[in-house]
Amino acid sequence: MAPALASRVESLATSGIKSIPKEYVRPEEELSNITNVFEEEKKKEGPQVPTIDLKEIESEDEEVRAKCREKLNKAAEEWGVMYLVNHGIPNEVINRLKEAGEAFFSLPIEEKEKYANDQGSGKIQGYGSKLANNASGQLEWEDYFFHLAFPEDKRDLSIWPKTPSDYIEVTTEYTRHLRGLTTKLLGALSLCLGVEEDRLEKEVGGMEDLLLQLKINYYPICPQPELALGVEAHTDVSLLTFLLHNMVPGLQLFYEGKWVIAKCVPDSILVHIGDTLEILSNGKYKSILHRGLVNKEKVRISWAVFCEPPKDKIILKPLSELVTETEPAKFPPRTFAQHIQQKIFRKTKEGLIRNTVQEEPQTTQTIQEDSAKCVPK
């Protein structure tokens, strides 16, 4: 059974309410650091997310390639996130992808409900809204559309939007390009770790088993953005997460003890290091804590693609080449599904931190939805 229309954040946002329901109000300890995204983006001082020119990775000059790898390595170690420019995906493809996603979310809610998921029965692909099975127990100011996008033989096109008519075509084209970019980036990071160029990709299943999951995040205008979050603080469970957005700011990163806004960079793709790569690198690369803010002026839409290993087929553990007597393994072996089960957040005096000790196993339904979770990105 499809969820009731009242469960959609969009329906709340367009109902004329002046105050948000209490279920969306963040806990008291979070409210002091929820800021105005547009004011934050205007600030010139403070740390900025690194931007990497990826065309240098294919230079004929080995010195240029090496310097580009150094920049990638530094960003992955210190930030766990970076903007990629000159990434090789045509702007025309990206613009069509965005137009298709915007066209779907501009449909009447009743039309979108035809694609509704049903988390209670395990049907996680489709149109949905975040339920209160997250760390805080509060709701998030977001609707979304989620589905597997690659490999193509594992897709269920029956649940993909029929409107707009080019949704399947352009999404397929974009994910094919993105799969190639994934190989390029993993190859560079493998060399940075001192292993063979194809090592990381082989470790997570290669072309045959690595999954690309697409989640279009829709963050409606919020009458009280100072009280809500589009997505609460989390790290991505993925290997890598690729992010596009409609140039409305909202992504915040927890860097050096402070929340930092990710300023919009034209013609770029944002890339997150996920938990899976943090494990494989034995903690050298950081899966950064991030969250999504909302605002009262503009709708924010983002397109997040999560690169994930198969849930049970592969054992995740630090690469053997990175484990020594002086640098022992920081993570015990686990499958991807086990990692998601073990992953919880707990609040401490120092703030939100990740705890990978299994204390409260999640349900399969929660595991599957959390594997799709991303920031507005």
mmCIF file of C-alpha atoms in Angstrom:
data_model
loop_
_atom_site.group_PDB
_atom_site.id
_atom_site.type_symbol
_atom_site.label_atom_id
_atom_site.label_comp_id
_atom_site.label_asym_id
_atom_site.label_seq_id
_atom_site.Cartn_x
_atom_site.Cartn_y
_atom_site.Cartn_z
ATOM 1 C CA MET A 1 0.000 0.000 0.000
ATOM 2 C CA ALA A 2 1.367 3.419 -0.952
ATOM 3 C CA PRO A 3 2.018 5.864 1.894
ATOM 4 C CA ALA A 4 -0.578 8.562 2.526
ATOM 5 C CA LEU A 5 0.036 11.887 0.827
ATOM 6 C CA ALA A 6 0.401 13.577 4.209
ATOM 7 C CA SER A 7 3.609 11.623 4.753
ATOM 8 C CA ARG A 8 5.360 13.585 1.997
ATOM 9 C CA VAL A 9 7.430 16.563 3.031
ATOM 10 C CA GLU A 10 6.473 18.311 -0.192
ATOM 11 C CA SER A 11 2.798 18.188 0.798
ATOM 12 C CA LEU A 12 3.663 19.778 4.149
ATOM 13 C CA ALA A 13 5.805 22.456 2.528
ATOM 14 C CA THR A 14 3.070 23.473 0.078
ATOM 15 C CA SER A 15 0.229 23.378 2.646
ATOM 16 C CA GLY A 16 0.899 26.896 3.909
ATOM 17 C CA ILE A 17 2.110 25.895 7.370
ATOM 18 C CA LYS A 18 4.104 28.510 9.287
ATOM 19 C CA SER A 19 5.580 26.082 11.841
ATOM 20 C CA ILE A 20 6.956 22.626 11.160
ATOM 21 C CA PRO A 21 5.545 19.594 13.028
ATOM 22 C CA LYS A 22 7.459 18.671 16.173
ATOM 23 C CA GLU A 23 8.588 15.408 14.560
ATOM 24 C CA TYR A 24 10.866 17.468 12.291
ATOM 25 C CA VAL A 25 12.360 19.670 15.029
ATOM 26 C CA ARG A 26 15.928 18.680 15.792
ATOM 27 C CA PRO A 27 17.137 17.889 19.333
ATOM 28 C CA GLU A 28 18.108 20.906 21.442
ATOM 29 C CA GLU A 29 21.841 20.159 21.294
ATOM 30 C CA GLU A 30 21.814 20.424 17.477
ATOM 31 C CA LEU A 31 19.874 23.662 17.130
ATOM 32 C CA SER A 32 22.733 25.975 18.085
ATOM 33 C CA ASN A 33 24.812 25.009 15.051
ATOM 34 C CA ILE A 34 22.118 24.946 12.348
ATOM 35 C CA THR A 35 22.917 28.017 10.254
ATOM 36 C CA ASN A 36 21.625 29.956 7.233
ATOM 37 C CA VAL A 37 23.090 28.267 4.152
ATOM 38 C CA PHE A 38 23.145 31.398 2.004
ATOM 39 C CA GLU A 39 24.928 33.461 4.637
ATOM 40 C CA GLU A 40 27.425 30.667 5.203
ATOM 41 C CA GLU A 41 28.198 30.350 1.497
ATOM 42 C CA LYS A 42 28.970 34.069 1.228
ATOM 43 C CA LYS A 43 31.743 33.851 3.805
ATOM 44 C CA LYS A 44 35.191 34.036 2.244
ATOM 45 C CA GLU A 45 37.197 32.992 5.272
ATOM 46 C CA GLY A 46 37.540 29.468 6.624
ATOM 47 C CA PRO A 47 38.413 26.082 5.092
ATOM 48 C CA GLN A 48 37.167 25.168 1.613
ATOM 49 C CA VAL A 49 36.569 21.738 0.092
ATOM 50 C CA PRO A 50 39.519 20.890 -2.209
ATOM 51 C CA THR A 51 38.966 21.073 -5.978
ATOM 52 C CA ILE A 52 40.884 18.607 -8.173
ATOM 53 C CA ASP A 53 41.401 19.078 -11.929
ATOM 54 C CA LEU A 54 41.047 15.488 -13.079
ATOM 55 C CA LYS A 55 42.287 16.067 -16.639
ATOM 56 C CA GLU A 56 45.788 16.104 -15.131
ATOM 57 C CA ILE A 57 45.449 12.435 -14.194
ATOM 58 C CA GLU A 58 45.586 11.560 -17.916
ATOM 59 C CA SER A 59 48.476 13.863 -18.822
ATOM 60 C CA GLU A 60 51.291 12.446 -20.940
ATOM 61 C CA ASP A 61 53.663 13.948 -18.390
ATOM 62 C CA GLU A 62 54.188 11.549 -15.476
ATOM 63 C CA GLU A 63 55.140 14.429 -13.195
ATOM 64 C CA VAL A 64 51.775 16.105 -13.845
ATOM 65 C CA ARG A 65 49.969 12.809 -13.188
ATOM 66 C CA ALA A 66 51.915 12.306 -9.963
ATOM 67 C CA LYS A 67 51.072 15.805 -8.722
ATOM 68 C CA CYS A 68 47.379 15.186 -9.429
ATOM 69 C CA ARG A 69 47.535 11.936 -7.458
ATOM 70 C CA GLU A 70 49.189 13.829 -4.597
ATOM 71 C CA LYS A 71 46.250 16.264 -4.540
ATOM 72 C CA LEU A 72 43.746 13.392 -4.582
ATOM 73 C CA ASN A 73 45.619 11.618 -1.806
ATOM 74 C CA LYS A 74 45.790 14.756 0.359
ATOM 75 C CA ALA A 75 42.063 15.459 -0.102
ATOM 76 C CA ALA A 76 41.128 11.847 0.710
ATOM 77 C CA GLU A 77 43.326 11.824 3.811
ATOM 78 C CA GLU A 78 42.485 15.250 5.233
ATOM 79 C CA TRP A 79 38.912 15.849 4.056
ATOM 80 C CA GLY A 80 37.373 12.655 2.746
ATOM 81 C CA VAL A 81 35.591 14.761 0.138
ATOM 82 C CA MET A 82 36.594 16.742 -2.952
ATOM 83 C CA TYR A 83 35.211 18.488 -6.007
ATOM 84 C CA LEU A 84 36.251 17.064 -9.385
ATOM 85 C CA VAL A 85 36.408 19.368 -12.411
ATOM 86 C CA ASN A 86 37.254 18.292 -15.962
ATOM 87 C CA HIS A 87 35.977 14.891 -14.903
ATOM 88 C CA GLY A 88 35.145 13.736 -18.428
ATOM 89 C CA ILE A 89 31.356 13.509 -18.163
ATOM 90 C CA PRO A 90 29.796 15.829 -20.779
ATOM 91 C CA ASN A 91 27.893 18.800 -19.371
ATOM 92 C CA GLU A 92 25.086 18.016 -21.815
ATOM 93 C CA VAL A 93 24.552 14.613 -20.169
ATOM 94 C CA ILE A 94 24.607 16.110 -16.667
ATOM 95 C CA ASN A 95 22.180 18.883 -17.626
ATOM 96 C CA ARG A 96 19.753 16.376 -19.160
ATOM 97 C CA LEU A 97 19.991 14.199 -16.038
ATOM 98 C CA LYS A 98 19.125 17.189 -13.856
ATOM 99 C CA GLU A 99 16.270 18.235 -16.138
ATOM 100 C CA ALA A 100 14.811 14.715 -15.981
ATOM 101 C CA GLY A 101 14.981 14.601 -12.177
ATOM 102 C CA GLU A 102 13.480 18.067 -11.833
ATOM 103 C CA ALA A 103 10.703 17.114 -14.259
ATOM 104 C CA PHE A 104 9.807 14.064 -12.176
ATOM 105 C CA PHE A 105 9.630 16.010 -8.930
ATOM 106 C CA SER A 106 7.570 18.739 -10.589
ATOM 107 C CA LEU A 107 4.798 16.171 -11.207
ATOM 108 C CA PRO A 108 1.772 16.266 -8.902
ATOM 109 C CA ILE A 109 2.309 14.250 -5.739
ATOM 110 C CA GLU A 110 -0.513 11.915 -6.791
ATOM 111 C CA GLU A 111 1.431 11.077 -9.954
ATOM 112 C CA LYS A 112 4.661 10.478 -8.062
ATOM 113 C CA GLU A 113 2.812 8.191 -5.661
ATOM 114 C CA LYS A 114 2.440 5.684 -8.507
ATOM 115 C CA TYR A 115 6.133 4.952 -7.929
ATOM 116 C CA ALA A 116 5.947 4.848 -4.117
ATOM 117 C CA ASN A 117 8.151 2.403 -2.272
ATOM 118 C CA ASP A 118 6.956 0.316 0.655
ATOM 119 C CA GLN A 119 9.695 0.071 3.244
ATOM 120 C CA GLY A 120 7.582 -2.100 5.513
ATOM 121 C CA SER A 121 7.530 -4.896 2.944
ATOM 122 C CA GLY A 122 11.175 -4.422 1.944
ATOM 123 C CA LYS A 123 10.390 -2.606 -1.318
ATOM 124 C CA ILE A 124 12.955 0.150 -0.930
ATOM 125 C CA GLN A 125 13.289 1.275 -4.542
ATOM 126 C CA GLY A 126 11.031 4.066 -5.698
ATOM 127 C CA TYR A 127 9.556 7.323 -4.404
ATOM 128 C CA GLY A 128 9.646 7.803 -0.658
ATOM 129 C CA SER A 129 10.235 9.887 2.442
ATOM 130 C CA LYS A 130 12.609 9.149 5.288
ATOM 131 C CA LEU A 131 10.966 7.360 8.193
ATOM 132 C CA ALA A 132 12.022 7.821 11.818
ATOM 133 C CA ASN A 133 14.417 4.876 11.981
ATOM 134 C CA ASN A 134 17.498 7.084 12.058
ATOM 135 C CA ALA A 135 19.863 7.989 14.867
ATOM 136 C CA SER A 136 17.784 10.748 16.444
ATOM 137 C CA GLY A 137 14.318 9.315 15.929
ATOM 138 C CA GLN A 138 13.300 12.600 14.253
ATOM 139 C CA LEU A 139 12.034 13.002 10.704
ATOM 140 C CA GLU A 140 14.092 14.649 7.980
ATOM 141 C CA TRP A 141 12.881 17.407 5.638
ATOM 142 C CA GLU A 142 13.294 15.373 2.454
ATOM 143 C CA ASP A 143 11.517 13.279 -0.163
ATOM 144 C CA TYR A 144 13.508 11.117 -2.568
ATOM 145 C CA PHE A 145 13.553 8.673 -5.461
ATOM 146 C CA PHE A 146 15.910 5.710 -5.134
ATOM 147 C CA HIS A 147 16.856 2.859 -7.456
ATOM 148 C CA LEU A 148 19.724 0.640 -8.581
ATOM 149 C CA ALA A 149 21.284 2.129 -11.717
ATOM 150 C CA PHE A 150 24.204 -0.199 -12.554
ATOM 151 C CA PRO A 151 25.006 -2.970 -13.560
ATOM 152 C CA GLU A 152 22.344 -2.671 -16.213
ATOM 153 C CA ASP A 153 21.344 -6.340 -16.096
ATOM 154 C CA LYS A 154 20.425 -5.980 -12.398
ATOM 155 C CA ARG A 155 18.133 -2.966 -12.827
ATOM 156 C CA ASP A 156 14.362 -3.091 -12.406
ATOM 157 C CA LEU A 157 13.193 -0.621 -15.040
ATOM 158 C CA SER A 158 9.567 -1.243 -14.122
ATOM 159 C CA ILE A 159 9.925 1.071 -11.127
ATOM 160 C CA TRP A 160 11.818 3.833 -12.977
ATOM 161 C CA PRO A 161 9.821 6.984 -13.846
ATOM 162 C CA LYS A 162 7.990 6.889 -17.184
ATOM 163 C CA THR A 163 7.720 10.675 -17.033
ATOM 164 C CA PRO A 164 9.751 12.376 -18.329
ATOM 165 C CA SER A 165 10.081 10.055 -21.293
ATOM 166 C CA ASP A 166 13.879 10.329 -21.487
ATOM 167 C CA TYR A 167 14.507 9.482 -17.806
ATOM 168 C CA ILE A 168 15.729 5.938 -18.505
ATOM 169 C CA GLU A 169 17.863 6.980 -21.466
ATOM 170 C CA VAL A 170 19.687 9.851 -19.794
ATOM 171 C CA THR A 171 20.117 8.072 -16.441
ATOM 172 C CA THR A 172 21.626 5.085 -18.262
ATOM 173 C CA GLU A 173 24.018 7.329 -20.168
ATOM 174 C CA TYR A 174 25.088 9.185 -17.026
ATOM 175 C CA THR A 175 25.734 6.035 -14.993
ATOM 176 C CA ARG A 176 27.790 4.510 -17.815
ATOM 177 C CA HIS A 177 30.010 7.590 -17.765
ATOM 178 C CA LEU A 178 30.117 7.494 -13.969
ATOM 179 C CA ARG A 179 31.153 3.840 -13.942
ATOM 180 C CA GLY A 180 34.183 4.772 -16.059
ATOM 181 C CA LEU A 181 34.990 7.676 -13.745
ATOM 182 C CA THR A 182 34.806 5.292 -10.786
ATOM 183 C CA THR A 183 37.468 3.056 -12.344
ATOM 184 C CA LYS A 184 39.672 6.069 -13.087
ATOM 185 C CA LEU A 185 39.402 7.419 -9.549
ATOM 186 C CA LEU A 186 39.898 4.050 -7.847
ATOM 187 C CA GLY A 187 42.950 3.456 -10.022
ATOM 188 C CA ALA A 188 44.524 6.735 -8.967
ATOM 189 C CA LEU A 189 43.759 6.120 -5.292
ATOM 190 C CA SER A 190 45.176 2.595 -5.513
ATOM 191 C CA LEU A 191 48.472 4.005 -6.758
ATOM 192 C CA CYS A 192 48.371 6.559 -3.953
ATOM 193 C CA LEU A 193 48.088 3.686 -1.468
ATOM 194 C CA GLY A 194 51.116 1.991 -3.030
ATOM 195 C CA VAL A 195 49.238 -0.977 -4.526
ATOM 196 C CA GLU A 196 48.469 -2.098 -8.069
ATOM 197 C CA GLU A 197 46.248 0.263 -10.055
ATOM 198 C CA ASP A 198 43.307 -2.160 -10.215
ATOM 199 C CA ARG A 199 43.606 -3.340 -6.603
ATOM 200 C CA LEU A 200 40.766 -1.356 -5.010
ATOM 201 C CA GLU A 201 38.301 -2.138 -7.771
ATOM 202 C CA LYS A 202 39.074 -5.852 -7.645
ATOM 203 C CA GLU A 203 38.658 -5.833 -3.879
ATOM 204 C CA VAL A 204 35.017 -4.692 -4.156
ATOM 205 C CA GLY A 205 33.900 -6.922 -7.007
ATOM 206 C CA GLY A 206 35.070 -5.178 -10.159
ATOM 207 C CA MET A 207 32.823 -4.409 -13.108
ATOM 208 C CA GLU A 208 30.634 -7.426 -12.456
ATOM 209 C CA ASP A 209 29.604 -6.829 -8.838
ATOM 210 C CA LEU A 210 30.154 -3.164 -7.926
ATOM 211 C CA LEU A 211 26.728 -1.516 -7.642
ATOM 212 C CA LEU A 212 25.771 2.064 -8.460
ATOM 213 C CA GLN A 213 22.687 3.152 -6.504
ATOM 214 C CA LEU A 214 21.033 6.455 -7.493
ATOM 215 C CA LYS A 215 19.139 8.580 -4.986
ATOM 216 C CA ILE A 216 17.553 11.854 -6.064
ATOM 217 C CA ASN A 217 17.060 13.950 -2.927
ATOM 218 C CA TYR A 218 14.320 16.576 -2.941
ATOM 219 C CA TYR A 219 14.443 19.187 -0.166
ATOM 220 C CA PRO A 220 11.340 21.414 -0.247
ATOM 221 C CA ILE A 221 11.312 24.979 1.053
ATOM 222 C CA CYS A 222 11.078 24.866 4.847
ATOM 223 C CA PRO A 223 9.254 27.562 6.880
ATOM 224 C CA GLN A 224 11.599 27.044 9.848
ATOM 225 C CA PRO A 225 14.960 25.913 8.445
ATOM 226 C CA GLU A 226 16.709 26.828 11.692
ATOM 227 C CA LEU A 227 14.874 23.922 13.375
ATOM 228 C CA ALA A 228 15.178 21.181 10.754
ATOM 229 C CA LEU A 229 17.665 19.142 8.751
ATOM 230 C CA GLY A 230 17.279 17.694 5.277
ATOM 231 C CA VAL A 231 19.537 14.805 6.260
ATOM 232 C CA GLU A 232 20.977 14.351 9.724
ATOM 233 C CA ALA A 233 24.689 13.875 10.397
ATOM 234 C CA HIS A 234 26.049 10.617 9.008
ATOM 235 C CA THR A 235 28.865 9.074 7.011
ATOM 236 C CA ASP A 236 28.166 7.184 3.791
ATOM 237 C CA VAL A 237 28.552 3.409 3.955
ATOM 238 C CA SER A 238 29.621 3.314 0.294
ATOM 239 C CA LEU A 239 33.017 2.953 -1.335
ATOM 240 C CA LEU A 240 32.591 6.320 -3.065
ATOM 241 C CA THR A 241 29.604 8.645 -3.377
ATOM 242 C CA PHE A 242 29.274 10.964 -6.380
ATOM 243 C CA LEU A 243 27.104 14.033 -5.960
ATOM 244 C CA LEU A 244 25.464 16.550 -8.269
ATOM 245 C CA HIS A 245 23.025 19.284 -7.190
ATOM 246 C CA ASN A 246 20.992 22.159 -8.574
ATOM 247 C CA MET A 247 23.473 24.782 -7.317
ATOM 248 C CA VAL A 248 21.541 25.486 -4.128
ATOM 249 C CA PRO A 249 23.877 25.126 -1.104
ATOM 250 C CA GLY A 250 23.067 22.825 1.784
ATOM 251 C CA LEU A 251 25.789 20.238 2.274
ATOM 252 C CA GLN A 252 27.788 20.667 5.497
ATOM 253 C CA LEU A 253 30.924 18.759 6.433
ATOM 254 C CA PHE A 254 32.289 18.195 9.937
ATOM 255 C CA TYR A 255 35.893 19.290 9.433
ATOM 256 C CA GLU A 256 38.397 19.924 12.221
ATOM 257 C CA GLY A 257 35.673 20.057 14.841
ATOM 258 C CA LYS A 258 33.374 22.503 13.022
ATOM 259 C CA TRP A 259 30.541 22.352 10.492
ATOM 260 C CA VAL A 260 31.744 23.749 7.147
ATOM 261 C CA ILE A 261 29.433 24.558 4.226
ATOM 262 C CA ALA A 262 30.395 23.074 0.858
ATOM 263 C CA LYS A 263 30.249 26.030 -1.502
ATOM 264 C CA CYS A 264 28.797 25.436 -4.963
ATOM 265 C CA VAL A 265 31.437 24.838 -7.674
ATOM 266 C CA PRO A 266 30.123 25.074 -11.261
ATOM 267 C CA ASP A 267 30.627 22.106 -13.626
ATOM 268 C CA SER A 268 31.916 19.881 -10.851
ATOM 269 C CA ILE A 269 31.057 16.555 -9.262
ATOM 270 C CA LEU A 270 31.485 16.200 -5.514
ATOM 271 C CA VAL A 271 33.005 12.907 -4.349
ATOM 272 C CA HIS A 272 32.770 11.497 -0.831
ATOM 273 C CA ILE A 273 35.068 8.832 0.537
ATOM 274 C CA GLY A 274 32.742 6.247 2.092
ATOM 275 C CA ASP A 275 33.164 3.846 5.016
ATOM 276 C CA THR A 276 34.096 0.994 2.666
ATOM 277 C CA LEU A 277 37.140 2.844 1.324
ATOM 278 C CA GLU A 278 38.087 3.947 4.833
ATOM 279 C CA ILE A 279 38.157 0.266 5.816
ATOM 280 C CA LEU A 280 40.137 -0.851 2.752
ATOM 281 C CA SER A 281 42.696 1.943 3.297
ATOM 282 C CA ASN A 282 42.996 0.960 6.974
ATOM 283 C CA GLY A 283 41.859 4.387 8.035
ATOM 284 C CA LYS A 284 44.218 6.374 5.813
ATOM 285 C CA TYR A 285 41.286 7.806 3.864
ATOM 286 C CA LYS A 286 38.501 9.396 5.891
ATOM 287 C CA SER A 287 34.763 8.881 5.566
ATOM 288 C CA ILE A 288 33.688 12.370 6.599
ATOM 289 C CA LEU A 289 30.670 13.137 8.777
ATOM 290 C CA HIS A 290 28.217 15.312 6.856
ATOM 291 C CA ARG A 291 24.621 16.522 6.905
ATOM 292 C CA GLY A 292 22.164 18.554 4.831
ATOM 293 C CA LEU A 293 20.642 21.900 5.713
ATOM 294 C CA VAL A 294 17.392 23.274 4.285
ATOM 295 C CA ASN A 295 16.214 26.810 3.610
ATOM 296 C CA LYS A 296 13.046 28.894 3.198
ATOM 297 C CA GLU A 297 13.911 30.391 -0.203
ATOM 298 C CA LYS A 298 14.780 27.680 -2.725
ATOM 299 C CA VAL A 299 14.072 24.001 -3.306
ATOM 300 C CA ARG A 300 17.266 21.967 -3.239
ATOM 301 C CA ILE A 301 17.706 18.826 -5.356
ATOM 302 C CA SER A 302 20.736 16.569 -5.423
ATOM 303 C CA TRP A 303 21.672 13.425 -7.314
ATOM 304 C CA ALA A 304 23.773 11.024 -5.235
ATOM 305 C CA VAL A 305 25.232 7.837 -6.688
ATOM 306 C CA PHE A 306 26.553 5.362 -4.123
ATOM 307 C CA CYS A 307 29.208 2.922 -5.320
ATOM 308 C CA GLU A 308 28.739 -0.163 -3.169
ATOM 309 C CA PRO A 309 30.157 -3.691 -3.007
ATOM 310 C CA PRO A 310 27.731 -6.624 -2.970
ATOM 311 C CA LYS A 311 26.202 -7.071 0.479
ATOM 312 C CA ASP A 312 27.360 -10.584 1.335
ATOM 313 C CA LYS A 313 29.711 -11.791 -1.398
ATOM 314 C CA ILE A 314 32.891 -9.959 -0.358
ATOM 315 C CA ILE A 315 34.705 -9.676 2.966
ATOM 316 C CA LEU A 316 35.719 -6.088 3.686
ATOM 317 C CA LYS A 317 38.991 -5.627 5.523
ATOM 318 C CA PRO A 318 42.089 -3.451 5.254
ATOM 319 C CA LEU A 319 44.287 -4.254 2.253
ATOM 320 C CA SER A 320 46.966 -6.689 3.369
ATOM 321 C CA GLU A 321 49.700 -4.431 1.966
ATOM 322 C CA LEU A 322 48.652 -1.702 4.403
ATOM 323 C CA VAL A 323 48.752 -3.857 7.530
ATOM 324 C CA THR A 324 52.067 -4.120 9.399
ATOM 325 C CA GLU A 325 53.284 -4.695 12.947
ATOM 326 C CA THR A 326 53.442 -0.959 13.483
ATOM 327 C CA GLU A 327 50.176 -0.325 11.613
ATOM 328 C CA PRO A 328 47.852 -3.189 12.582
ATOM 329 C CA ALA A 329 44.396 -3.584 11.071
ATOM 330 C CA LYS A 330 42.005 -0.997 12.491
ATOM 331 C CA PHE A 331 38.862 -2.776 11.309
ATOM 332 C CA PRO A 332 37.845 -6.414 11.799
ATOM 333 C CA PRO A 333 36.691 -8.339 8.711
ATOM 334 C CA ARG A 334 33.024 -7.948 7.847
ATOM 335 C CA THR A 335 30.666 -8.143 4.906
ATOM 336 C CA PHE A 336 29.098 -4.947 3.636
ATOM 337 C CA ALA A 337 25.764 -5.973 5.162
ATOM 338 C CA GLN A 338 27.433 -6.632 8.512
ATOM 339 C CA HIS A 339 29.084 -3.220 8.418
ATOM 340 C CA ILE A 340 25.729 -1.507 7.932
ATOM 341 C CA GLN A 341 24.270 -3.563 10.773
ATOM 342 C CA GLN A 342 27.076 -2.534 13.086
ATOM 343 C CA LYS A 343 27.008 1.131 12.182
ATOM 344 C CA ILE A 344 25.225 3.371 14.655
ATOM 345 C CA PHE A 345 25.613 6.894 15.918
ATOM 346 C CA ARG A 346 25.822 7.900 19.513
ATOM 347 C CA LYS A 347 25.975 11.317 21.061
ATOM 348 C CA THR A 348 28.867 12.207 23.338
ATOM 349 C CA LYS A 349 30.126 15.376 24.985
ATOM 350 C CA GLU A 350 32.436 15.818 22.023
ATOM 351 C CA GLY A 351 29.548 15.604 19.531
ATOM 352 C CA LEU A 352 28.362 13.023 17.041
ATOM 353 C CA ILE A 353 30.869 10.252 16.440
ATOM 354 C CA ARG A 354 30.745 6.956 14.641
ATOM 355 C CA ASN A 355 30.686 3.707 16.603
ATOM 356 C CA THR A 356 31.285 0.488 14.719
ATOM 357 C CA VAL A 357 30.672 -1.803 17.689
ATOM 358 C CA GLN A 358 27.487 -3.791 17.235
ATOM 359 C CA GLU A 359 25.171 -2.622 19.987
ATOM 360 C CA GLU A 360 21.740 -2.357 18.400
ATOM 361 C CA PRO A 361 21.431 -4.422 15.208
ATOM 362 C CA GLN A 362 19.164 -2.793 12.646
ATOM 363 C CA THR A 363 16.476 -4.543 10.667
ATOM 364 C CA THR A 364 17.087 -5.591 7.085
ATOM 365 C CA GLN A 365 14.711 -2.831 6.012
ATOM 366 C CA THR A 366 16.777 -0.200 7.838
ATOM 367 C CA ILE A 367 20.015 -1.632 6.485
ATOM 368 C CA GLN A 368 18.781 -1.355 2.915
ATOM 369 C CA GLU A 369 17.470 2.169 3.344
ATOM 370 C CA ASP A 370 20.599 3.360 5.134
ATOM 371 C CA SER A 371 22.722 2.031 2.274
ATOM 372 C CA ALA A 372 20.892 4.580 0.140
ATOM 373 C CA LYS A 373 21.215 7.396 2.633
ATOM 374 C CA CYS A 374 23.087 10.463 1.534
ATOM 375 C CA VAL A 375 23.370 14.085 2.119
ATOM 376 C CA PRO A 376 21.732 16.545 -0.133
ATOM 377 C CA LYS A 377 23.891 16.441 -1.568
#
